[in-house]
Tab-separated table of C-alpha atoms in Angstrom:
chain	number	residue	atom	x	y	z
E	1	MET	CA	37.019	-3.420	64.230
E	2	TRP	CA	36.712	-5.913	61.416
E	3	LEU	CA	33.077	-6.836	62.061
E	4	PRO	CA	31.538	-3.431	61.061
E	5	ILE	CA	33.671	-3.384	57.929
E	6	ILE	CA	32.440	-6.837	56.993
E	7	GLY	CA	28.902	-5.601	57.618
E	8	LEU	CA	29.516	-2.637	55.311
E	9	ILE	CA	30.887	-4.908	52.589
E	10	ILE	CA	27.935	-7.285	52.883
E	11	GLY	CA	25.539	-4.357	52.722
E	12	VAL	CA	27.192	-2.960	49.594
E	13	PHE	CA	27.161	-6.390	48.014
E	14	LEU	CA	23.477	-6.893	48.811
E	15	GLY	CA	22.617	-3.487	47.436
E	16	PHE	CA	24.391	-4.127	44.139
E	17	SER	CA	23.012	-7.612	43.707
E	18	SER	CA	19.413	-6.842	44.598
E	19	GLU	CA	16.962	-7.028	41.703
E	20	ILE	CA	14.188	-5.019	43.321
E	21	THR	CA	13.108	-2.010	41.292
E	22	VAL	CA	11.449	0.967	42.883
E	23	PRO	CA	8.801	2.882	40.911
E	24	VAL	CA	9.764	6.382	39.904
E	25	GLU	CA	7.421	8.039	42.404
E	26	TYR	CA	9.291	6.451	45.271
E	27	ARG	CA	12.673	7.644	44.101
E	28	SER	CA	12.480	10.617	46.463
E	29	TYR	CA	12.066	8.304	49.464
E	30	LEU	CA	15.234	6.556	48.529
E	31	SER	CA	17.202	9.763	48.180
E	32	ILE	CA	15.963	10.916	51.575
E	33	ALA	CA	16.836	7.611	53.128
E	34	VAL	CA	20.344	7.877	51.725
E	35	LEU	CA	20.648	11.394	53.024
E	36	ALA	CA	19.400	10.418	56.483
E	37	ALA	CA	21.798	7.497	56.647
E	38	LEU	CA	24.702	9.679	55.605
E	39	ASP	CA	23.753	12.284	58.186
E	40	THR	CA	23.593	9.741	60.953
E	41	ILE	CA	26.941	8.237	59.984
E	42	PHE	CA	28.631	11.598	60.027
E	43	GLY	CA	26.816	12.471	63.245
E	44	GLY	CA	28.192	9.285	64.776
E	45	ILE	CA	31.716	10.119	63.644
E	46	ARG	CA	31.412	13.569	65.126
E	47	SER	CA	30.118	12.352	68.467
E	48	TYR	CA	32.882	9.778	68.530
E	49	LEU	CA	35.466	12.471	67.999
E	50	GLU	CA	33.815	14.570	70.667
E	51	ASN	CA	33.871	11.579	72.992
E	52	VAL	CA	30.104	11.647	73.486
E	53	PHE	CA	29.407	8.641	71.269
E	54	ASP	CA	26.576	6.475	72.493
E	55	ILE	CA	25.605	3.407	70.505
E	56	LYS	CA	21.932	3.614	71.529
E	57	VAL	CA	21.612	7.187	70.364
E	58	PHE	CA	23.523	6.375	67.203
E	59	MET	CA	21.432	3.350	66.265
E	60	SER	CA	18.095	4.852	67.145
E	61	GLY	CA	19.102	7.987	65.268
E	62	PHE	CA	20.041	6.043	62.196
E	63	PHE	CA	16.849	4.029	61.868
E	64	PHE	CA	14.515	6.646	63.269
E	65	ASN	CA	15.847	9.414	61.061
E	66	THR	CA	15.730	7.237	57.960
E	67	LEU	CA	12.200	6.065	58.595
E	68	LEU	CA	10.988	9.511	59.610
E	69	ALA	CA	12.429	11.072	56.488
E	70	ALA	CA	10.816	8.435	54.322
E	71	GLY	CA	7.533	8.805	56.149
E	72	LEU	CA	7.644	12.580	55.760
E	73	ALA	CA	8.178	12.237	52.046
E	74	PHE	CA	5.366	9.711	51.847
E	75	LEU	CA	3.044	12.047	53.692
E	76	GLY	CA	4.105	14.869	51.419
E	77	VAL	CA	3.167	12.920	48.326
E	78	TYR	CA	-0.298	12.274	49.706
E	79	MET	CA	-0.801	15.866	50.793
E	80	GLY	CA	0.491	17.267	47.537
E	81	ILE	CA	3.286	19.133	49.319
E	82	ASP	CA	6.904	18.483	48.572
E	83	LEU	CA	7.690	17.705	52.190
E	84	TYR	CA	10.712	15.683	51.268
E	85	LEU	CA	12.362	18.973	50.346
E	86	ALA	CA	12.182	19.928	54.022
E	87	ALA	CA	13.855	16.677	54.983
E	88	ILE	CA	16.519	17.114	52.341
E	89	PHE	CA	17.154	20.661	53.491
E	90	ALA	CA	17.337	19.727	57.163
E	91	PHE	CA	19.557	16.743	56.554
E	92	GLY	CA	21.751	18.700	54.166
E	93	VAL	CA	22.317	21.463	56.717
E	94	ARG	CA	23.027	18.958	59.469
E	95	LEU	CA	25.334	17.024	57.217
E	96	PHE	CA	27.449	20.056	56.464
E	97	ASN	CA	27.384	21.097	60.126
E	98	ASN	CA	28.668	17.705	61.165
E	99	LEU	CA	31.298	17.751	58.433
E	100	ALA	CA	32.468	21.195	59.569
E	101	VAL	CA	32.789	20.054	63.181
E	102	ILE	CA	34.630	16.928	62.123
E	103	ARG	CA	36.980	19.019	60.030
E	104	ARG	CA	37.746	21.363	62.884
E	105	ILE	CA	38.431	18.503	65.254
E	106	MET	CA	40.672	16.758	62.757
E	107	ILE	CA	42.626	19.938	62.048
E	108	GLY	CA	42.966	20.563	65.783
E	109	ARG	CA	44.305	17.101	66.341
E	110	TRP	CA	46.629	17.324	63.387
E	111	PHE	CA	48.241	20.521	64.584
E	112	ASN	CA	47.820	19.763	68.298
E	113	ASP	CA	45.999	23.034	68.728
E	114	ASP	CA	42.906	23.200	70.944
E	115	THR	CA	41.800	26.581	69.682
E	116	TYR	CA	40.031	24.974	66.718
E	117	ARG	CA	37.596	23.274	69.026
E	118	LYS	CA	34.513	25.125	69.890
J	1	MET	CA	39.525	-11.727	69.999
J	2	LYS	CA	36.584	-10.509	71.923
J	3	ILE	CA	33.601	-9.316	69.977
J	4	HIS	CA	32.312	-6.036	71.368
J	5	ARG	CA	28.578	-5.518	71.377
J	6	ILE	CA	29.155	-2.097	70.029
J	7	HIS	CA	30.808	-3.614	67.005
J	8	ILE	CA	27.775	-5.770	66.278
J	9	TYR	CA	25.531	-2.718	66.383
J	10	LEU	CA	27.937	-0.774	64.239
J	11	ALA	CA	28.059	-3.624	61.792
J	12	LEU	CA	24.278	-3.637	61.603
J	13	VAL	CA	24.137	0.090	60.963
J	14	LEU	CA	26.889	0.015	58.410
J	15	LEU	CA	25.238	-2.923	56.685
J	16	SER	CA	22.031	-0.935	56.264
J	17	PHE	CA	23.969	2.122	55.231
J	18	GLY	CA	25.973	0.231	52.656
J	19	PHE	CA	22.875	-1.416	51.384
J	20	ILE	CA	20.978	1.824	50.931
J	21	VAL	CA	23.862	3.667	49.308
J	22	SER	CA	24.891	0.882	46.950
J	23	TYR	CA	21.284	0.127	46.136
J	24	SER	CA	20.582	3.682	45.113
J	25	VAL	CA	23.787	3.772	43.083
J	26	GLN	CA	22.820	0.594	41.288
J	27	PHE	CA	19.278	1.803	40.879
J	28	THR	CA	20.407	5.072	39.345
J	29	LYS	CA	22.658	3.180	36.967
J	30	GLN	CA	19.760	1.001	35.944
J	31	THR	CA	17.408	3.861	35.305
J	32	THR	CA	19.960	5.849	33.322
J	33	SER	CA	20.950	2.855	31.225
J	34	GLY	CA	17.675	2.697	29.403
J	35	THR	CA	15.398	0.273	31.197
J	36	LEU	CA	13.236	2.904	32.744
J	37	PRO	CA	10.869	1.461	35.264
J	38	TYR	CA	7.364	2.696	34.614
J	39	SER	CA	5.297	4.733	37.003
J	40	ASP	CA	1.723	3.756	37.633
J	41	ASP	CA	0.075	6.064	35.145
J	42	GLN	CA	2.730	5.234	32.599
J	43	TRP	CA	1.830	1.610	33.130
J	44	GLU	CA	-1.792	2.432	32.654
J	45	LYS	CA	-1.037	4.349	29.521
J	46	LYS	CA	1.083	1.534	28.207
J	47	GLN	CA	-1.664	-0.915	28.954
J	48	GLU	CA	-4.165	1.303	27.209
J	49	LEU	CA	-1.972	1.726	24.197
J	50	GLN	CA	-1.340	-1.963	24.018
J	51	GLU	CA	-5.042	-2.665	24.126
J	52	LYS	CA	-5.537	-0.111	21.405
J	53	LEU	CA	-2.786	-1.722	19.396
J	54	ILE	CA	-4.409	-5.103	19.717
J	55	GLU	CA	-7.717	-3.617	18.675
J	56	GLU	CA	-6.118	-1.961	15.687
J	57	GLN	CA	-4.429	-5.161	14.735
J	58	ALA	CA	-7.737	-6.969	14.851
J	59	GLN	CA	-9.176	-4.269	12.654
J	60	ILE	CA	-6.264	-4.589	10.282
J	61	GLN	CA	-6.865	-8.293	10.133
J	62	GLU	CA	-10.506	-7.706	9.327
J	63	LEU	CA	-9.692	-5.169	6.665
J	64	GLU	CA	-7.134	-7.468	5.157
J	65	ASN	CA	-9.716	-10.184	4.959
J	66	GLN	CA	-12.055	-7.752	3.273
J	67	LEU	CA	-9.327	-6.746	0.875
J	68	GLN	CA	-8.679	-10.361	0.107
J	69	SER	CA	-12.294	-11.041	-0.744
J	70	ILE	CA	-12.501	-7.893	-2.825
J	71	LYS	CA	-9.390	-8.897	-4.706
J	72	HIS	CA	-10.953	-12.258	-5.296
J	73	LYS	CA	-14.049	-10.598	-6.671
J	74	VAL	CA	-11.962	-8.324	-8.865
J	75	SER	CA	-10.140	-11.274	-10.341
J	76	GLU	CA	-13.457	-12.940	-11.016
J	77	PHE	CA	-14.666	-9.847	-12.778
J	78	GLU	CA	-11.466	-9.650	-14.725
J	79	GLU	CA	-11.912	-13.197	-15.863
J	80	LYS	CA	-15.441	-12.418	-16.957
J	81	MET	CA	-14.225	-9.295	-18.662
J	82	GLY	CA	-11.647	-11.312	-20.536
J	83	GLU	CA	-14.381	-13.635	-21.711
J	84	ARG	CA	-16.461	-10.676	-22.760
J	85	GLN	CA	-13.534	-9.183	-24.578
J	86	ALA	CA	-13.025	-12.413	-26.471
J	87	GLU	CA	-16.696	-12.368	-27.305
J	88	GLY	CA	-16.412	-8.771	-28.389
J	89	LYS	CA	-13.491	-9.582	-30.624
J	90	GLU	CA	-15.433	-12.386	-32.207
J	91	LEU	CA	-18.383	-10.090	-32.733
J	92	LEU	CA	-16.162	-7.459	-34.233
J	93	SER	CA	-14.630	-9.848	-36.725
J	94	GLU	CA	-18.094	-11.141	-37.553
J	95	LEU	CA	-19.253	-7.583	-38.079
J	96	GLU	CA	-16.296	-6.932	-40.344
J	97	GLU	CA	-17.114	-9.993	-42.366
J	98	VAL	CA	-20.770	-9.028	-42.652
J	99	ARG	CA	-19.787	-5.554	-43.749
J	100	MET	CA	-17.602	-7.104	-46.386
J	101	TRP	CA	-20.442	-9.249	-47.612
J	102	VAL	CA	-22.854	-6.366	-47.626
J	103	GLY	CA	-20.422	-4.124	-49.451
J	104	LEU	CA	-19.728	-1.469	-46.885
J	105	VAL	CA	-15.953	-1.963	-46.985
J	106	PRO	CA	-13.562	-1.958	-49.914
J	107	VAL	CA	-12.423	-5.434	-50.869
J	108	THR	CA	-9.688	-6.902	-52.999
J	109	GLY	CA	-9.127	-10.288	-54.622
J	110	SER	CA	-8.887	-12.207	-57.819
J	111	GLY	CA	-11.792	-12.402	-60.238
J	112	VAL	CA	-13.004	-11.420	-63.661
J	113	MET	CA	-13.843	-8.214	-65.409
J	114	VAL	CA	-16.537	-8.048	-68.059
J	115	ILE	CA	-16.583	-4.976	-70.245
J	116	LEU	CA	-19.762	-4.246	-72.186
J	117	ASN	CA	-19.651	-1.393	-74.623
J	118	ASP	CA	-21.909	0.045	-77.251
J	119	SER	CA	-21.074	-0.932	-80.785
J	120	LYS	CA	-18.864	1.592	-82.529
J	121	GLU	CA	-20.424	1.237	-85.905
J	122	VAL	CA	-24.039	2.087	-85.868
J	123	PRO	CA	-25.573	0.753	-89.079
J	124	ASP	CA	-28.214	2.560	-91.040
J	125	LEU	CA	-30.299	-0.524	-91.265
J	126	GLY	CA	-31.514	-2.600	-88.403
J	127	ASN	CA	-32.653	-1.891	-84.874
J	128	VAL	CA	-30.525	0.600	-82.977
J	129	ASN	CA	-31.381	-1.151	-79.788
J	130	ASP	CA	-29.297	-4.100	-80.864
J	131	PHE	CA	-26.184	-1.942	-80.910
J	132	ILE	CA	-26.271	-0.384	-77.436
J	133	VAL	CA	-25.887	-1.948	-74.015
J	134	HIS	CA	-29.088	-2.222	-72.065
J	135	GLU	CA	-29.491	-2.466	-68.347
J	136	GLU	CA	-31.003	-5.839	-69.047
J	137	ASN	CA	-27.687	-7.076	-70.428
J	138	ILE	CA	-25.833	-5.862	-67.378
J	139	ARG	CA	-28.377	-7.514	-65.110
J	140	GLN	CA	-27.952	-10.801	-66.895
J	141	VAL	CA	-24.200	-10.707	-66.513
J	142	VAL	CA	-24.448	-9.736	-62.864
J	143	ASN	CA	-27.001	-12.424	-62.188
J	144	GLU	CA	-24.844	-15.031	-63.806
J	145	LEU	CA	-21.813	-13.869	-61.895
J	146	PHE	CA	-23.598	-14.039	-58.527
J	147	ALA	CA	-25.077	-17.384	-59.461
J	148	SER	CA	-21.658	-18.809	-60.201
J	149	GLY	CA	-20.120	-17.736	-56.922
J	150	ALA	CA	-19.037	-14.116	-57.213
J	151	GLU	CA	-18.486	-12.670	-53.802
J	152	ALA	CA	-18.500	-8.988	-54.639
J	153	ILE	CA	-19.404	-7.076	-57.777
J	154	SER	CA	-19.086	-3.480	-58.826
J	155	ILE	CA	-20.163	-1.738	-61.968
J	156	ASN	CA	-18.054	1.264	-62.999
J	157	GLY	CA	-17.035	1.718	-59.363
J	158	GLN	CA	-20.547	1.272	-57.989
J	159	ARG	CA	-20.469	-1.564	-55.530
J	160	LEU	CA	-23.498	-3.793	-55.581
J	161	THR	CA	-25.152	-4.317	-52.216
J	162	THR	CA	-28.277	-5.988	-50.947
J	163	ILE	CA	-30.242	-2.854	-51.720
J	164	SER	CA	-28.669	-2.144	-55.080
J	165	SER	CA	-30.706	-1.739	-58.226
J	166	ILE	CA	-29.793	-1.620	-61.881
J	167	ARG	CA	-32.288	0.175	-63.961
J	168	CYS	CA	-32.712	2.177	-67.077
J	169	VAL	CA	-33.793	5.793	-67.117
J	170	GLY	CA	-33.952	7.225	-70.587
J	171	PRO	CA	-30.626	6.904	-72.327
J	172	THR	CA	-28.613	6.122	-69.188
J	173	VAL	CA	-28.294	3.291	-66.747
J	174	LEU	CA	-28.601	3.863	-62.995
J	175	VAL	CA	-26.695	1.661	-60.606
J	176	ASN	CA	-27.295	2.462	-56.920
J	177	GLU	CA	-29.165	5.544	-58.148
J	178	VAL	CA	-25.940	6.758	-59.786
J	179	LYS	CA	-25.693	7.294	-63.522
J	180	VAL	CA	-23.171	5.121	-65.246
J	181	VAL	CA	-22.131	5.339	-68.834
J	182	PRO	CA	-20.583	2.878	-71.256
J	183	PRO	CA	-18.230	1.168	-71.318
J	184	PHE	CA	-19.630	-0.787	-68.422
J	185	GLU	CA	-16.901	-2.482	-66.451
J	186	ILE	CA	-18.351	-5.232	-64.359
J	187	SER	CA	-15.757	-6.379	-61.841
J	188	ALA	CA	-16.493	-9.521	-59.888
J	189	ILE	CA	-14.373	-11.081	-57.172
J	190	GLY	CA	-14.506	-14.844	-57.036
J	191	ASN	CA	-12.778	-17.813	-58.544
J	192	PRO	CA	-11.664	-16.427	-61.940
J	193	ASP	CA	-11.853	-19.795	-63.719
J	194	THR	CA	-15.300	-20.642	-62.423
J	195	LEU	CA	-16.659	-17.220	-63.225
J	196	SER	CA	-15.280	-17.027	-66.734
J	197	THR	CA	-16.366	-20.559	-67.502
J	198	ALA	CA	-19.834	-19.846	-66.251
J	199	LEU	CA	-20.109	-16.730	-68.364
J	200	SER	CA	-18.804	-18.215	-71.547
J	201	MET	CA	-20.422	-21.599	-71.528
J	202	PRO	CA	-22.406	-22.553	-74.610
J	203	GLN	CA	-25.831	-21.020	-74.630
J	204	GLY	CA	-24.598	-18.935	-71.742
J	205	VAL	CA	-25.052	-15.277	-71.107
J	206	LEU	CA	-22.213	-13.991	-73.214
J	207	GLN	CA	-23.096	-16.371	-76.016
J	208	ASN	CA	-26.652	-15.080	-76.037
J	209	LEU	CA	-25.477	-11.473	-76.039
J	210	LYS	CA	-23.170	-12.177	-78.939
J	211	ASP	CA	-25.896	-13.988	-80.800
J	212	PHE	CA	-28.689	-11.497	-80.373
J	213	THR	CA	-26.927	-8.111	-80.020
J	214	ASN	CA	-24.022	-6.349	-81.597
J	215	ILE	CA	-22.471	-4.856	-78.500
J	216	GLU	CA	-18.792	-5.248	-77.738
J	217	ILE	CA	-18.022	-7.790	-75.052
J	218	LYS	CA	-14.706	-8.343	-73.344
J	219	LEU	CA	-13.982	-10.883	-70.641
J	220	GLU	CA	-10.769	-10.745	-68.669
J	221	LYS	CA	-9.479	-12.777	-65.769
J	222	LYS	CA	-7.778	-10.614	-63.172
J	223	ASP	CA	-5.352	-11.586	-60.466
J	224	LYS	CA	-6.158	-8.568	-58.451
J	225	LEU	CA	-9.280	-6.452	-58.424
J	226	ASN	CA	-9.958	-3.576	-56.075
J	227	LEU	CA	-13.621	-2.992	-55.424
J	228	PRO	CA	-14.659	0.174	-53.594
J	229	ALA	CA	-17.165	0.296	-50.783
J	230	TYR	CA	-20.771	1.244	-51.234
J	231	THR	CA	-20.944	4.948	-50.615
J	232	GLY	CA	-24.645	5.540	-50.858
J	233	ASP	CA	-27.218	6.088	-48.184
J	234	THR	CA	-27.358	3.499	-45.438
J	235	GLN	CA	-29.858	5.198	-43.196
J	236	LYS	CA	-32.551	2.854	-42.037
J	237	LEU	CA	-35.920	4.448	-41.733
J	238	VAL	CA	-38.404	1.644	-41.593
J	239	VAL	CA	-36.534	-1.563	-41.212
J	240	LYS	CA	-36.148	-2.955	-37.684
J	241	GLU	CA	-34.291	-5.882	-36.287
J	242	ASP	CA	-36.547	-8.861	-35.682
J	243	LEU	CA	-35.346	-10.286	-32.409
């Protein structure tokens, strides 16, 4: 399990040390990308706890969701519609859904009670 | 320890995740700590403003140059003005001097005073004319005084000028068209010694008067004489400056 943690550390380090600046208009893309990444991570944790974790789904979900969200926001800017709001909304809802499921599972495990599981 | 493939994938995902999250955190820090990155139109605006600034600066430079040259001109004019002022001062003092010579200002100085008076005792015999002062006598004295270097003369307070006359009308004498009566005080500013010597030299004016008339004559040297200014008409009607 040490390899993913090293990867995380390297990623954090790279992010802090990078000197690239993003123009203000593209800030929304970044926020959506963060949201998508978070969603996928929590989705992965959930599926792991539910024993349906599949690395292919997880990986494709991570990159595809991130890129799609960014692309949606990009499209929205060009169409004059705040499409990134849709992405934020969708990801936000999914994020909280995932968190709720994870919470239930954890509580169930903690108290050894299966009734918390759906 | 065996490396699971799944771990490699996970590492990849977590690396991206960490990168994105930490990058946005760092980015937010950067933007909130002052160094705002500019958006495109802000850039454009900045560019525009900078160009304007440069333009304005060029204009300022130009105006400053103009100012400099104007200042230079002003200093030149001031110099000229100073010269003119000096000239004016000179002219003014010259004018003052001329006025003094002509008799338009009161003057003071040392000199002599000649007093001619009619004889007190009028005899029954002889010519009455020999006992009173005539304008001719005054003229002689004045002439002699001017000839011997008097610089200003007044008769009973009438300052003699270039247009003065001394003449006789009936029983009175007119100086500057003003009646004067005996005793006639002729005040002359000049070197007192020279003037008195000139008047009283043998066969001189006073000697002649003494010899041929009976009028009273007094000659006094004065350390200080105050002569008034000519107060008559100075309007010029005909005379013009010949340039």
